[in-house]
Amino acid sequence: MAESHDYLRKGQAIYERSFAIIRAEADLARFSDAEAHIVVRMIHAAGLVPLADVIEFGHDFARVARRAIEAGAPIFCDAEMVERGVTRARLPARNDVVCTLRDPHVPEIAARLGTTRSAAAIDLWGERLEGALVVIGNAPTALFHLMERLDAGLPRPAAIIGVPVGFVGAAESKDALAADALGIPYLIVRGRLGGSAIAAAAVNALASDLI
Amino acid sequence: MAESHDYLRKGQAIYERSFAIIRAEADLARFSDAEAHIVVRMIHAAGLVPLADVIEFGHDFARVARRAIEAGAPIFCDAEMVERGVTRARLPARNDVVCTLRDPHVPEIAARLGTTRSAAAIDLWGERLEGALVVIGNAPTALFHLMERLDAGLPRPAAIIGVPVGFVGAAESKDALAADALGIPYLIVRGRLGGSAIAAAAVNALASDLI
């Protein structure tokens, strides 16, 4: 059959050209090499070069999060889209990727706490949170609830990707994380932007550095 | 335990306030009510009001796609994140939501055709494509490949959501769909923006109109 459209068909070539375009257009000067590697892949997932201007790393995130993944840390996600977007084949230690949103206990916990199911699902992470990578890619309420639980003594994760998206609470929850992360390394996107694709891209970037 | 952060915790209230902010900020004048309903939810998923300026509907998309979903049309997705993002409880006819990307035949098809796995996965949709809703939320190659197959006589879907994201082929694939969709109703996002969250939000908006 004749190919009626002229377009690049090879996945690797598409990635390479995409990353070259992003590096040519985005101002990455304020990032370390390891951070820029993550930022490029977040921009790629969003189709949005100005994302570079609102990404912020704290407390040596890139190095600490990579080391955690390499050591086999589980990856806890607030949304199924985030969980689904993590490319398992890239993970260096067959890391567990966990989303508890559909656990049958979640609706009851959410009703009792008067919060969203996304926030309530965090209460099922338990002791496994110690040393884990946490990825909040959807719900500001989940990020706020995580911070409250950490303040109350929940085990400390190794690092937090806090990139919830939206118009109510997203910017505030990320500002709060950056202002008081209890010293836990973090990656945030300031303002309204964020979301599951950006969150999964950050995890995949962390993993792809290692193999 | 004291609640240390002051934020909106009720899911329904968060949705309502978010949608009100979007309607206050976005210029939705050129859309029908049914289209604006979809656009608002796509903006909500992206955290990006200017998305309104690059969304385009063709051939009575909103009405035709809603009717198809209501009639039980299956929903074919190019990416697992899209498939996962479709809220099953909202679908009016227990519609199948299908992603064939991980079918074991896909790598062989991709190698034979010299294209991506996302494009190759479309060749497994077969006769069920007739009257279906197609959702391309990730890969430009999948949208190009779909158009080539439709040109060659593949059964016609009821409607196409064509919102692949990125820097290589995304804008071109969506321009091509709008220029020559064979009369099939379409929803596109012009340019680089798009992605699985936006795609899933469009499907969920279509479904939520009906219940």
Short mmCIF file of C-alpha atoms in Angstrom, two decimals:
data_model
loop_
_atom_site.label_atom_id
_atom_site.label_comp_id
_atom_site.label_asym_id
_atom_site.label_seq_id
_atom_site.Cartn_x
_atom_site.Cartn_y
_atom_site.Cartn_z
CA MET A 1 0.00 0.00 0.00
CA ALA A 2 1.25 3.46 -0.80
CA GLU A 3 2.22 5.57 2.20
CA SER A 4 0.13 8.66 1.73
CA HIS A 5 1.69 10.76 4.48
CA ASP A 6 5.32 11.71 4.83
CA TYR A 7 6.28 11.45 8.50
CA LEU A 8 8.93 10.07 10.80
CA ARG A 9 7.99 6.50 11.74
CA LYS A 10 10.87 5.22 13.91
CA GLY A 11 10.32 5.63 17.61
CA GLN A 12 13.96 6.20 18.52
CA ALA A 13 14.42 8.81 15.78
CA ILE A 14 11.26 10.60 16.90
CA TYR A 15 12.51 10.75 20.49
CA GLU A 16 15.92 12.03 19.47
CA ARG A 17 14.54 14.75 17.22
CA SER A 18 11.99 15.75 19.86
CA PHE A 19 14.62 16.06 22.58
CA ALA A 20 16.88 18.08 20.23
CA ILE A 21 14.03 20.52 19.50
CA ILE A 22 13.29 20.90 23.21
CA ARG A 23 16.94 21.51 24.10
CA ALA A 24 17.18 24.11 21.33
CA GLU A 25 14.06 25.98 22.48
CA ALA A 26 14.03 25.65 26.27
CA ASP A 27 16.19 27.60 28.67
CA LEU A 28 17.74 24.87 30.80
CA ALA A 29 20.70 26.88 32.10
CA ARG A 30 19.57 26.89 35.72
CA PHE A 31 19.37 23.06 35.90
CA SER A 32 22.07 20.48 36.55
CA ASP A 33 22.56 17.85 33.83
CA ALA A 34 20.53 15.32 35.80
CA GLU A 35 17.74 17.85 36.31
CA ALA A 36 17.74 18.92 32.66
CA HIS A 37 17.37 15.27 31.65
CA ILE A 38 14.15 15.16 33.68
CA VAL A 39 12.90 18.57 32.54
CA VAL A 40 13.32 17.68 28.86
CA ARG A 41 11.17 14.59 29.26
CA MET A 42 8.49 16.47 31.21
CA ILE A 43 8.35 19.07 28.41
CA HIS A 44 8.14 16.26 25.88
CA ALA A 45 5.12 14.76 27.64
CA ALA A 46 3.37 18.13 27.87
CA GLY A 47 4.21 19.50 24.43
CA LEU A 48 4.99 22.74 26.19
CA VAL A 49 8.44 24.35 26.25
CA PRO A 50 7.54 27.06 28.85
CA LEU A 51 7.05 24.28 31.39
CA ALA A 52 10.81 24.65 31.96
CA ASP A 53 10.21 27.99 33.65
CA VAL A 54 7.95 26.58 36.38
CA ILE A 55 9.74 23.34 37.27
CA GLU A 56 11.60 23.44 40.58
CA PHE A 57 13.80 20.91 42.35
CA GLY A 58 14.54 20.94 46.05
CA HIS A 59 16.94 19.21 48.45
CA ASP A 60 19.02 17.42 45.81
CA PHE A 61 15.95 15.68 44.34
CA ALA A 62 17.49 14.26 41.16
CA ARG A 63 20.32 12.45 42.89
CA VAL A 64 18.31 11.22 45.88
CA ALA A 65 15.34 10.02 43.82
CA ARG A 66 17.55 8.18 41.36
CA ARG A 67 19.39 6.47 44.14
CA ALA A 68 16.10 5.42 45.75
CA ILE A 69 14.78 3.91 42.52
CA GLU A 70 18.08 2.15 41.96
CA ALA A 71 17.87 0.68 45.47
CA GLY A 72 14.44 -0.78 44.70
CA ALA A 73 12.18 1.81 46.33
CA PRO A 74 8.47 1.32 45.63
CA ILE A 75 6.75 4.09 43.68
CA PHE A 76 3.43 5.29 45.17
CA CYS A 77 1.08 7.15 42.80
CA ASP A 78 -2.09 9.11 43.51
CA ALA A 79 -3.76 8.26 40.18
CA GLU A 80 -4.12 5.23 37.97
CA MET A 81 -3.05 7.23 34.92
CA VAL A 82 0.26 7.98 36.64
CA GLU A 83 0.71 4.33 37.63
CA ARG A 84 -0.07 3.23 34.06
CA GLY A 85 2.34 5.77 32.57
CA VAL A 86 5.40 4.41 34.37
CA THR A 87 7.33 2.26 31.90
CA ARG A 88 8.04 -0.92 33.84
CA ALA A 89 10.79 -2.13 31.50
CA ARG A 90 12.89 0.94 32.36
CA LEU A 91 12.79 0.48 36.12
CA PRO A 92 16.19 -0.69 37.34
CA ALA A 93 15.07 -2.88 40.25
CA ARG A 94 11.64 -4.26 39.30
CA ASN A 95 10.29 -1.54 41.58
CA ASP A 96 6.69 -1.91 42.66
CA VAL A 97 4.43 0.79 41.21
CA VAL A 98 1.39 1.18 43.45
CA CYS A 99 -1.89 3.10 43.24
CA THR A 100 -4.37 2.41 46.03
CA LEU A 101 -7.18 4.61 44.68
CA ARG A 102 -9.42 1.66 43.87
CA ASP A 103 -8.89 -0.17 47.14
CA PRO A 104 -12.34 -1.05 48.52
CA HIS A 105 -11.56 0.73 51.81
CA VAL A 106 -10.98 4.10 50.15
CA PRO A 107 -14.58 5.37 49.89
CA GLU A 108 -15.14 4.74 53.59
CA ILE A 109 -11.89 6.48 54.58
CA ALA A 110 -12.73 9.44 52.34
CA ALA A 111 -16.19 9.78 53.87
CA ARG A 112 -14.82 9.59 57.41
CA LEU A 113 -12.12 12.20 56.75
CA GLY A 114 -14.38 14.41 54.66
CA THR A 115 -11.89 14.51 51.81
CA THR A 116 -11.40 13.12 48.30
CA ARG A 117 -10.74 9.48 47.49
CA SER A 118 -7.33 10.53 46.11
CA ALA A 119 -6.37 11.89 49.53
CA ALA A 120 -7.88 8.99 51.44
CA ALA A 121 -5.95 6.45 49.34
CA ILE A 122 -2.69 7.72 50.86
CA ASP A 123 -3.68 6.34 54.25
CA LEU A 124 -3.24 2.84 52.80
CA TRP A 125 0.44 3.32 51.94
CA GLY A 126 1.50 2.66 55.52
CA GLU A 127 4.99 1.68 56.56
CA ARG A 128 6.04 1.01 52.98
CA LEU A 129 6.23 4.78 52.49
CA GLU A 130 9.60 4.74 54.29
CA GLY A 131 12.21 5.46 51.63
CA ALA A 132 9.68 5.29 48.77
CA LEU A 133 9.23 7.61 45.79
CA VAL A 134 5.86 9.39 46.01
CA VAL A 135 4.28 10.71 42.82
CA ILE A 136 1.29 13.07 43.13
CA GLY A 137 0.27 13.78 39.54
CA ASN A 138 -3.39 14.58 39.81
CA ALA A 139 -5.02 15.67 43.06
CA PRO A 140 -4.00 18.70 45.14
CA THR A 141 -5.96 17.19 48.03
CA ALA A 142 -3.65 14.17 47.92
CA LEU A 143 -0.57 16.37 48.22
CA PHE A 144 -2.08 18.40 51.08
CA HIS A 145 -3.13 15.21 52.87
CA LEU A 146 0.33 13.69 52.44
CA MET A 147 1.91 16.77 54.02
CA GLU A 148 -0.50 16.62 56.95
CA ARG A 149 0.29 12.95 57.50
CA LEU A 150 4.04 13.59 57.32
CA ASP A 151 3.67 16.37 59.88
CA ALA A 152 1.88 13.84 62.07
CA GLY A 153 4.68 11.32 61.87
CA LEU A 154 4.04 9.18 58.80
CA PRO A 155 7.22 7.39 57.63
CA ARG A 156 9.34 9.63 55.40
CA PRO A 157 9.54 8.90 51.69
CA ALA A 158 12.90 9.30 49.97
CA ALA A 159 11.52 11.94 47.58
CA ILE A 160 8.26 13.49 46.40
CA ILE A 161 7.19 14.37 42.86
CA GLY A 162 4.42 16.90 43.54
CA VAL A 163 2.85 17.94 40.26
CA PRO A 164 -0.94 17.99 40.75
CA VAL A 165 -2.80 19.95 38.05
CA GLY A 166 -5.68 22.36 38.09
CA PHE A 167 -7.44 25.45 39.22
CA VAL A 168 -8.31 24.83 42.88
CA GLY A 169 -5.51 24.02 45.29
CA ALA A 170 -2.91 22.84 42.80
CA ALA A 171 -0.66 25.92 42.97
CA GLU A 172 -1.20 26.24 46.73
CA SER A 173 -0.38 22.60 47.47
CA LYS A 174 2.87 22.78 45.52
CA ASP A 175 3.88 26.09 47.11
CA ALA A 176 3.25 24.50 50.50
CA LEU A 177 5.41 21.49 49.67
CA ALA A 178 8.30 23.68 48.54
CA ALA A 179 7.95 25.88 51.63
CA ASP A 180 7.88 23.04 54.13
CA ALA A 181 8.91 19.67 52.73
CA LEU A 182 10.46 18.62 56.06
CA GLY A 183 13.72 18.42 54.14
CA ILE A 184 12.39 15.74 51.83
CA PRO A 185 13.70 16.15 48.27
CA TYR A 186 10.95 17.34 45.93
CA LEU A 187 10.15 18.11 42.33
CA ILE A 188 7.26 20.51 41.69
CA VAL A 189 5.68 22.46 38.86
CA ARG A 190 4.63 25.91 40.10
CA GLY A 191 1.12 27.07 39.30
CA ARG A 192 -1.71 25.24 37.56
CA LEU A 193 0.27 23.03 35.22
CA GLY A 194 1.00 19.43 36.07
CA GLY A 195 -0.81 16.17 35.58
CA SER A 196 -0.37 12.47 35.14
CA ALA A 197 1.59 12.57 31.89
CA ILE A 198 4.12 15.03 33.31
CA ALA A 199 4.38 12.99 36.52
CA ALA A 200 4.94 9.70 34.70
CA ALA A 201 7.50 11.34 32.41
CA ALA A 202 9.48 12.49 35.45
CA VAL A 203 9.56 8.95 36.84
CA ASN A 204 10.53 7.49 33.47
CA ALA A 205 13.31 10.07 33.16
CA LEU A 206 14.67 9.13 36.57
CA ALA A 207 14.64 5.49 35.55
CA SER A 208 16.14 5.99 32.11
CA ASP A 209 19.23 7.64 33.56
CA LEU A 210 20.16 4.38 35.18
CA ILE A 211 20.18 1.89 32.33
CA MET B 1 -5.54 15.63 64.47
CA ALA B 2 -5.39 19.30 63.59
CA GLU B 3 -5.76 20.13 59.93
CA SER B 4 -2.69 22.22 59.22
CA HIS B 5 -3.62 23.34 55.72
CA ASP B 6 -6.70 25.28 54.71
CA TYR B 7 -7.97 23.86 51.41
CA LEU B 8 -11.12 22.67 49.71
CA ARG B 9 -11.57 18.96 50.41
CA LYS B 10 -14.86 18.00 48.76
CA GLY B 11 -14.51 16.59 45.26
CA GLN B 12 -17.78 17.98 43.92
CA ALA B 13 -17.09 21.46 45.29
CA ILE B 14 -13.59 21.40 43.78
CA TYR B 15 -15.01 20.47 40.37
CA GLU B 16 -17.64 23.16 40.49
CA ARG B 17 -15.22 25.90 41.51
CA SER B 18 -12.70 24.73 38.89
CA PHE B 19 -15.26 24.80 36.10
CA ALA B 20 -16.47 28.25 37.20
CA ILE B 21 -12.90 29.61 37.07
CA ILE B 22 -12.38 28.13 33.61
CA ARG B 23 -15.65 29.56 32.27
CA ALA B 24 -14.73 32.97 33.68
CA GLU B 25 -11.26 32.97 32.09
CA ALA B 26 -11.65 31.11 28.80
CA ASP B 27 -13.19 32.51 25.63
CA LEU B 28 -15.76 29.87 24.74
CA ALA B 29 -17.92 32.05 22.48
CA ARG B 30 -17.15 30.14 19.29
CA PHE B 31 -18.30 26.80 20.74
CA SER B 32 -21.77 25.28 21.02
CA ASP B 33 -22.95 24.39 24.52
CA ALA B 34 -22.10 20.73 23.94
CA GLU B 35 -18.64 21.67 22.66
CA ALA B 36 -17.99 24.10 25.51
CA HIS B 37 -18.84 21.31 27.97
CA ILE B 38 -16.02 19.25 26.44
CA VAL B 39 -13.57 22.16 26.15
CA VAL B 40 -13.99 23.09 29.84
CA ARG B 41 -13.09 19.56 30.91
CA MET B 42 -10.10 19.41 28.59
CA ILE B 43 -8.83 22.70 30.04
CA HIS B 44 -9.41 21.31 33.54
CA ALA B 45 -7.25 18.28 32.79
CA ALA B 46 -4.46 20.39 31.30
CA GLY B 47 -4.49 23.26 33.80
CA LEU B 48 -4.21 25.53 30.79
CA VAL B 49 -6.89 28.07 29.80
CA PRO B 50 -5.31 28.97 26.41
CA LEU B 51 -6.03 25.40 25.29
CA ALA B 52 -9.45 26.77 24.31
CA ASP B 53 -7.85 28.68 21.44
CA VAL B 54 -6.46 25.57 19.71
CA ILE B 55 -9.33 23.11 20.11
CA GLU B 56 -11.28 22.46 16.94
CA PHE B 57 -14.36 20.37 16.20
CA GLY B 58 -15.35 19.10 12.76
CA HIS B 59 -18.37 17.48 11.15
CA ASP B 60 -20.72 17.78 14.12
CA PHE B 61 -18.35 15.89 16.42
CA ALA B 62 -20.03 16.56 19.76
CA ARG B 63 -23.47 15.30 18.70
CA VAL B 64 -22.24 12.31 16.68
CA ALA B 65 -19.71 11.13 19.27
CA ARG B 66 -22.24 11.40 22.10
CA ARG B 67 -24.80 9.41 20.13
CA ALA B 68 -22.19 6.73 19.37
CA ILE B 69 -21.24 6.35 23.03
CA GLU B 70 -24.88 6.25 24.01
CA ALA B 71 -25.47 3.48 21.45
CA GLY B 72 -22.72 1.39 23.05
CA ALA B 73 -19.84 2.09 20.67
CA PRO B 74 -16.49 0.68 21.81
CA ILE B 75 -13.75 3.21 22.56
CA PHE B 76 -10.36 2.43 20.99
CA CYS B 77 -7.34 4.18 22.54
CA ASP B 78 -3.75 4.41 21.33
CA ALA B 79 -2.22 4.50 24.82
CA GLU B 80 -2.77 2.74 28.10
CA MET B 81 -2.83 6.06 29.96
CA VAL B 82 -5.80 7.13 27.84
CA GLU B 83 -7.57 3.82 28.43
CA ARG B 84 -6.96 4.11 32.17
CA GLY B 85 -8.19 7.70 32.26
CA VAL B 86 -11.66 6.89 30.97
CA THR B 87 -14.02 6.78 33.95
CA ARG B 88 -15.94 3.54 33.45
CA ALA B 89 -18.76 4.47 35.85
CA ARG B 90 -19.72 7.41 33.64
CA LEU B 91 -20.07 5.44 30.43
CA PRO B 92 -23.76 5.12 29.53
CA ALA B 93 -23.69 1.67 27.90
CA ARG B 94 -20.92 -0.27 29.60
CA ASN B 95 -18.87 0.58 26.53
CA ASP B 96 -15.71 -1.44 25.98
CA VAL B 97 -12.56 0.66 26.36
CA VAL B 98 -9.77 -1.01 24.41
CA CYS B 99 -6.02 -0.46 24.07
CA THR B 100 -4.15 -3.06 22.01
CA LEU B 101 -0.67 -1.63 22.55
CA ARG B 102 0.47 -4.56 24.69
CA ASP B 103 -0.95 -7.27 22.46
CA PRO B 104 1.86 -9.78 21.83
CA HIS B 105 1.51 -9.40 18.05
CA VAL B 106 2.26 -5.67 18.12
CA PRO B 107 6.11 -5.75 18.10
CA GLU B 108 6.13 -8.02 15.04
CA ILE B 109 3.62 -5.84 13.17
CA ALA B 110 5.60 -2.70 14.04
CA ALA B 111 8.85 -4.28 12.79
CA ARG B 112 7.21 -5.42 9.54
CA LEU B 113 5.66 -2.01 8.86
CA GLY B 114 8.71 -0.06 10.00
CA THR B 115 6.65 2.07 12.36
CA THR B 116 5.97 2.54 16.05
CA ARG B 117 4.14 0.06 18.25
CA SER B 118 1.43 2.68 18.79
CA ALA B 119 0.74 2.75 15.05
CA ALA B 120 0.97 -1.02 14.66
CA ALA B 121 -1.54 -1.60 17.46
CA ILE B 122 -4.26 -0.03 15.30
CA ASP B 123 -4.09 -2.95 12.89
CA LEU B 124 -5.60 -5.14 15.62
CA TRP B 125 -8.81 -3.09 15.91
CA GLY B 126 -10.30 -4.77 12.83
CA GLU B 127 -13.98 -4.79 12.03
CA ARG B 128 -14.93 -3.47 15.48
CA LEU B 129 -13.74 -0.07 14.33
CA GLU B 130 -17.03 0.34 12.45
CA GLY B 131 -19.00 2.96 14.36
CA ALA B 132 -16.47 3.13 17.22
CA LEU B 133 -15.02 6.16 18.99
CA VAL B 134 -11.27 6.39 18.32
CA VAL B 135 -9.06 8.26 20.78
CA ILE B 136 -5.48 9.07 19.77
CA GLY B 137 -4.01 10.82 22.79
CA ASN B 138 -0.34 10.09 22.52
CA ALA B 139 1.32 9.09 19.25
CA PRO B 140 1.27 11.13 16.01
CA THR B 141 2.34 7.98 14.18
CA ALA B 142 -0.88 6.28 15.34
CA LEU B 143 -3.00 9.09 13.91
CA PHE B 144 -1.11 9.08 10.61
CA HIS B 145 -1.38 5.29 10.40
CA LEU B 146 -5.10 5.39 11.14
CA MET B 147 -5.63 7.88 8.30
CA GLU B 148 -3.66 5.68 5.90
CA ARG B 149 -5.71 2.64 6.86
CA LEU B 150 -8.98 4.57 6.47
CA ASP B 151 -7.85 5.71 3.02
CA ALA B 152 -7.25 2.06 2.20
CA GLY B 153 -10.74 1.00 3.22
CA LEU B 154 -10.63 0.26 6.96
CA PRO B 155 -14.15 0.33 8.51
CA ARG B 156 -15.16 3.88 9.42
CA PRO B 157 -15.30 4.88 13.09
CA ALA B 158 -18.16 7.12 14.22
CA ALA B 159 -15.78 9.85 15.38
CA ILE B 160 -12.09 10.50 16.06
CA ILE B 161 -10.51 12.34 18.98
CA GLY B 162 -7.10 13.22 17.55
CA VAL B 163 -5.01 14.90 20.22
CA PRO B 164 -1.48 13.43 20.04
CA VAL B 165 1.13 15.54 21.81
CA GLY B 166 4.65 16.54 21.01
CA PHE B 167 7.29 18.06 18.83
CA VAL B 168 7.60 15.72 15.86
CA GLY B 169 4.52 15.00 13.77
CA ALA B 170 1.87 15.96 16.31
CA ALA B 171 0.84 19.26 14.71
CA GLU B 172 1.15 17.79 11.21
CA SER B 173 -0.93 14.70 11.99
CA LYS B 174 -3.76 16.80 13.43
CA ASP B 175 -3.66 19.27 10.53
CA ALA B 176 -3.90 16.30 8.17
CA LEU B 177 -6.90 14.87 10.00
CA ALA B 178 -8.76 18.18 9.88
CA ALA B 179 -7.89 18.63 6.19
CA ASP B 180 -9.02 15.18 5.13
CA ALA B 181 -11.04 13.28 7.69
CA LEU B 182 -13.12 11.54 5.02
CA GLY B 183 -16.09 13.29 6.55
CA ILE B 184 -15.59 11.55 9.90
CA PRO B 185 -16.39 13.86 12.83
CA TYR B 186 -13.23 14.86 14.66
CA LEU B 187 -11.93 16.73 17.68
CA ILE B 188 -8.35 18.01 17.48
CA VAL B 189 -5.97 20.28 19.38
CA ARG B 190 -3.88 22.28 16.89
CA GLY B 191 -0.13 22.37 17.40
CA ARG B 192 2.01 20.59 19.96
CA LEU B 193 -0.42 20.39 22.86
CA GLY B 194 -2.45 17.26 23.52
CA GLY B 195 -1.85 14.08 25.47
CA SER B 196 -3.51 11.31 27.36
CA ALA B 197 -5.06 13.44 30.12
CA ILE B 198 -6.67 15.80 27.62
CA ALA B 199 -7.88 12.85 25.54
CA ALA B 200 -9.40 11.02 28.49
CA ALA B 201 -11.04 14.25 29.69
CA ALA B 202 -12.74 14.65 26.30
CA VAL B 203 -14.15 11.11 26.52
CA ASN B 204 -15.30 11.64 30.10
CA ALA B 205 -16.98 14.90 29.09
CA LEU B 206 -18.85 13.17 26.28
CA ALA B 207 -19.99 10.51 28.71
CA SER B 208 -20.97 12.90 31.49
CA ASP B 209 -23.35 14.77 29.23
CA LEU B 210 -25.51 11.70 29.09
CA ILE B 211 -26.20 10.84 32.70
#
